[in-house]
Tab-separated table of N, CA and C in Angstrom:
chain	number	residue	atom	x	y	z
A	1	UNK	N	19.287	-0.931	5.740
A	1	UNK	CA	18.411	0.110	6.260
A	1	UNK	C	17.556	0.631	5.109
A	2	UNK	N	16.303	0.350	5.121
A	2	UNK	CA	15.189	0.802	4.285
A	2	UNK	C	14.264	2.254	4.726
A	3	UNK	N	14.145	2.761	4.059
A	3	UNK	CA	13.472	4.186	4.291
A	3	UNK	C	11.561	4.034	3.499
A	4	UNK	N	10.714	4.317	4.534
A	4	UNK	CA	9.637	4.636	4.355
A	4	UNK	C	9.503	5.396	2.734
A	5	UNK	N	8.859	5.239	1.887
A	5	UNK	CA	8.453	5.566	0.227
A	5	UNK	C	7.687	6.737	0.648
A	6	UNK	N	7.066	7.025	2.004
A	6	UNK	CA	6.350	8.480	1.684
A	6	UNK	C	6.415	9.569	2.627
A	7	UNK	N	7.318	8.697	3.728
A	7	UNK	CA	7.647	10.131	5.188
A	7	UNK	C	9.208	10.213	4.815
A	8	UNK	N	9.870	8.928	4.173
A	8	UNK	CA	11.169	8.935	4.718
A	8	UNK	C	11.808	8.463	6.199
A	9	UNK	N	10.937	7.724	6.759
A	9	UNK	CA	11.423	7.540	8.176
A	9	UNK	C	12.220	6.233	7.977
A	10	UNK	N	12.903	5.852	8.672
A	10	UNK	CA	13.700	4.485	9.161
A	10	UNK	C	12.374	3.157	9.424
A	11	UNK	N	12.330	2.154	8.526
A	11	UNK	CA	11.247	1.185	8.887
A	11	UNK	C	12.066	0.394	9.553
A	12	UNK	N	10.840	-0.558	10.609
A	12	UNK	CA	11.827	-1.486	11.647
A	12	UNK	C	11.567	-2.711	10.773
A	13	UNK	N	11.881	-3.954	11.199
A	13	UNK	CA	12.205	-4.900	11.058
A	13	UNK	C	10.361	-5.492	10.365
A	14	UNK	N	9.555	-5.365	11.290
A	14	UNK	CA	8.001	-5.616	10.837
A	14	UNK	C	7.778	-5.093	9.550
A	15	UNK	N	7.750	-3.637	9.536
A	15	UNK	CA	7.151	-2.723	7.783
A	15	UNK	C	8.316	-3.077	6.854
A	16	UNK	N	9.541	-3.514	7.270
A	16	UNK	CA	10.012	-4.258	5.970
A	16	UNK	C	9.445	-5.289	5.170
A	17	UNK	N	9.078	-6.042	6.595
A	17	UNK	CA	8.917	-7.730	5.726
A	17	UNK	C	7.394	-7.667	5.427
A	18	UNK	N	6.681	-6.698	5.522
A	18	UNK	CA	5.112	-6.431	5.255
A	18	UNK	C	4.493	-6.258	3.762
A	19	UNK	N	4.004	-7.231	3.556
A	19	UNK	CA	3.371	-7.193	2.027
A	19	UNK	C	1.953	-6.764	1.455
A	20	UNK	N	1.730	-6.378	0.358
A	20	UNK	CA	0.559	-6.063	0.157
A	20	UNK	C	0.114	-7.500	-0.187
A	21	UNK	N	-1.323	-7.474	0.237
A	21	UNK	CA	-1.862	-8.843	0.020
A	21	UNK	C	-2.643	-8.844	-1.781
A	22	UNK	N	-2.750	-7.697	-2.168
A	22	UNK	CA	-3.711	-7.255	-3.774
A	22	UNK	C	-2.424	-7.303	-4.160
A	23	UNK	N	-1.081	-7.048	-4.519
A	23	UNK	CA	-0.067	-7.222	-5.416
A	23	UNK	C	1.126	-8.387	-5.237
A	24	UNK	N	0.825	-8.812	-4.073
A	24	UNK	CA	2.138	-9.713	-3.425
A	24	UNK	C	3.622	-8.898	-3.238
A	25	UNK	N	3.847	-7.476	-3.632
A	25	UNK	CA	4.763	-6.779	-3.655
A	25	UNK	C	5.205	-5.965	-1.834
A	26	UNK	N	6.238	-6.002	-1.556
A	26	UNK	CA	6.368	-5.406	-0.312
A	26	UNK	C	5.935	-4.123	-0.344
A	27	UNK	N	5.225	-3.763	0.637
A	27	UNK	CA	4.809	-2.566	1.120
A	27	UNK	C	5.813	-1.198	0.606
A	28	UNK	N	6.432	-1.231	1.497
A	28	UNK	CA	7.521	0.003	1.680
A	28	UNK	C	6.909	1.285	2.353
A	29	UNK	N	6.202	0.905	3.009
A	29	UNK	CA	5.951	2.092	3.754
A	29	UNK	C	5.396	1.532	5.595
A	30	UNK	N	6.381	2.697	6.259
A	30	UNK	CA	6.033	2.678	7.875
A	30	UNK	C	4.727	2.253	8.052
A	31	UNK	N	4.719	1.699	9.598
A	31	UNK	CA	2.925	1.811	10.043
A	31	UNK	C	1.839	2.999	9.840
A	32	UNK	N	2.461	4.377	10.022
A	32	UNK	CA	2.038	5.557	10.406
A	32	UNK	C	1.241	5.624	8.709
A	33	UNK	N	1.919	5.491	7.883
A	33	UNK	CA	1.881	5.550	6.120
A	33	UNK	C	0.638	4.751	5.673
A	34	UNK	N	1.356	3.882	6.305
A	34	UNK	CA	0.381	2.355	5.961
A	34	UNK	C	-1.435	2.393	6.488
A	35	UNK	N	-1.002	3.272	7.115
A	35	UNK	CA	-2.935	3.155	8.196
A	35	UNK	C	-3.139	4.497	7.556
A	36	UNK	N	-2.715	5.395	7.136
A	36	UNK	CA	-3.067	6.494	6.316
A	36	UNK	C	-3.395	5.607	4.792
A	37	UNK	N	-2.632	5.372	4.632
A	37	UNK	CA	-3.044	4.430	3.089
A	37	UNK	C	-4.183	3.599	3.074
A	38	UNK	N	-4.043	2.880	3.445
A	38	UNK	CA	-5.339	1.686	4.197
A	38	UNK	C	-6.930	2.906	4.466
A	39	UNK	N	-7.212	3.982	5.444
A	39	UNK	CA	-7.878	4.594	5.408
A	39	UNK	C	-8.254	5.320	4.294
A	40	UNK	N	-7.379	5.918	3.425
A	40	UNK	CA	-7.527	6.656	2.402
A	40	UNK	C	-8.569	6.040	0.823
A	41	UNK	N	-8.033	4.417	1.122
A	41	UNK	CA	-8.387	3.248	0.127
A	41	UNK	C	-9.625	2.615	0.680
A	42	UNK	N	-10.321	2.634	2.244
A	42	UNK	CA	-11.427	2.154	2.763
A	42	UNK	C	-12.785	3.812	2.381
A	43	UNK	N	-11.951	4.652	2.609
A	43	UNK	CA	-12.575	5.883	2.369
A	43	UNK	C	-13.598	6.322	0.742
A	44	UNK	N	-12.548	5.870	-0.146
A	44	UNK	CA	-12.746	5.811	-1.333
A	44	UNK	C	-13.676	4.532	-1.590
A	45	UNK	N	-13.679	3.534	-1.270
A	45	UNK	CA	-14.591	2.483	-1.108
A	45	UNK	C	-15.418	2.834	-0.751
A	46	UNK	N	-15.813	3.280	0.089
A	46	UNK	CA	-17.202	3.537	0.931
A	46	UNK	C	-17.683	4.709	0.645
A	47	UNK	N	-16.935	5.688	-0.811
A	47	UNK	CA	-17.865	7.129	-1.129
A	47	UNK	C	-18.522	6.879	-2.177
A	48	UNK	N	-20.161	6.382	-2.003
A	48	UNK	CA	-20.841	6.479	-3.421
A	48	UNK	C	-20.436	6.672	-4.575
A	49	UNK	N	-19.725	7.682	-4.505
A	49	UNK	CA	-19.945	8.638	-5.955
A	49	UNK	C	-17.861	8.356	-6.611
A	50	UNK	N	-17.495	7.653	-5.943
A	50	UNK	CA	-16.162	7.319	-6.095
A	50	UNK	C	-16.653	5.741	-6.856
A	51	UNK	N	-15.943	5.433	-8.273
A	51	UNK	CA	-16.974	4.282	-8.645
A	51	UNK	C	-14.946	3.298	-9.296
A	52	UNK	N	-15.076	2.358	-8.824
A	52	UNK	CA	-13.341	1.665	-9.587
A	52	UNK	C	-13.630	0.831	-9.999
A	53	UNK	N	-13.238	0.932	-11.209
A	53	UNK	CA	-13.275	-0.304	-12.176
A	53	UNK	C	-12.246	-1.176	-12.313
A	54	UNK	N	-12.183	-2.452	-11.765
A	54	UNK	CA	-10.950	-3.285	-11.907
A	54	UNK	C	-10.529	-3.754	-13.371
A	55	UNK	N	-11.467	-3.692	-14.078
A	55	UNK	CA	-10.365	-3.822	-16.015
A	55	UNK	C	-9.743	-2.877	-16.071
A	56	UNK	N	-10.085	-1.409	-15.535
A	56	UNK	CA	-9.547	-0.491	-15.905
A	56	UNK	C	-7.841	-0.559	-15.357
A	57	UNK	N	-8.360	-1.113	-14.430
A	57	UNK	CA	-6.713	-1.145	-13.352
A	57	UNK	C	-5.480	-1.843	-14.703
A	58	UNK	N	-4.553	-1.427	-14.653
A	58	UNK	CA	-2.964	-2.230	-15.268
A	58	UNK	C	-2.380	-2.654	-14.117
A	59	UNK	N	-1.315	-3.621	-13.804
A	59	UNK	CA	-0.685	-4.392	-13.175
A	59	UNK	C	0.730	-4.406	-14.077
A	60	UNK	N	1.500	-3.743	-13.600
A	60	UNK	CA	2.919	-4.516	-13.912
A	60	UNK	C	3.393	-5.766	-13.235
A	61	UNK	N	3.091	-6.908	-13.629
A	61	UNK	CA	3.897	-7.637	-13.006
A	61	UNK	C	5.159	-8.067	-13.759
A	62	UNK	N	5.735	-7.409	-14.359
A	62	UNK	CA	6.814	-7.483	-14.934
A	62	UNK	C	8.044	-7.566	-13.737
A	63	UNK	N	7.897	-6.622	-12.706
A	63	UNK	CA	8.928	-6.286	-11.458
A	63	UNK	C	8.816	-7.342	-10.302
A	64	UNK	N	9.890	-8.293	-10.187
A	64	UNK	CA	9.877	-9.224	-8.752
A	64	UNK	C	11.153	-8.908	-7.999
């Protein structure tokens, strides 16, 4: 039994096995989380004045 990383709810069987496709790392978070996340990250994309630099980004891939 796995618990949602940001409500705490019970994930079913789907948001377990659900991966991010930019890290290859499992999600860990419910649907409800996940479409809040997803919006939050399309939002920021699409505000002009919000500018991301991918060198800037770090990656641990140290963790599998």
């Amino acid at each position: 039994m796995s618990r949602c990383k940001a409500c705490d709810t019970i994930m079913n069987e789907y948001e377990l096995k659900r991966i991010d496709h930019n890290t290859g790392h499992h999600l860990d978070l419910c649907n409800v989380c996940a479409r809040y996340s997803l919006d939050a990250m399309q939002d920021a994309w699409n505000d002009s004045s919000t500018e991301i630099k991918l060198d800037e980004l770090v990656l641990d891939r140290s963790i599998n």
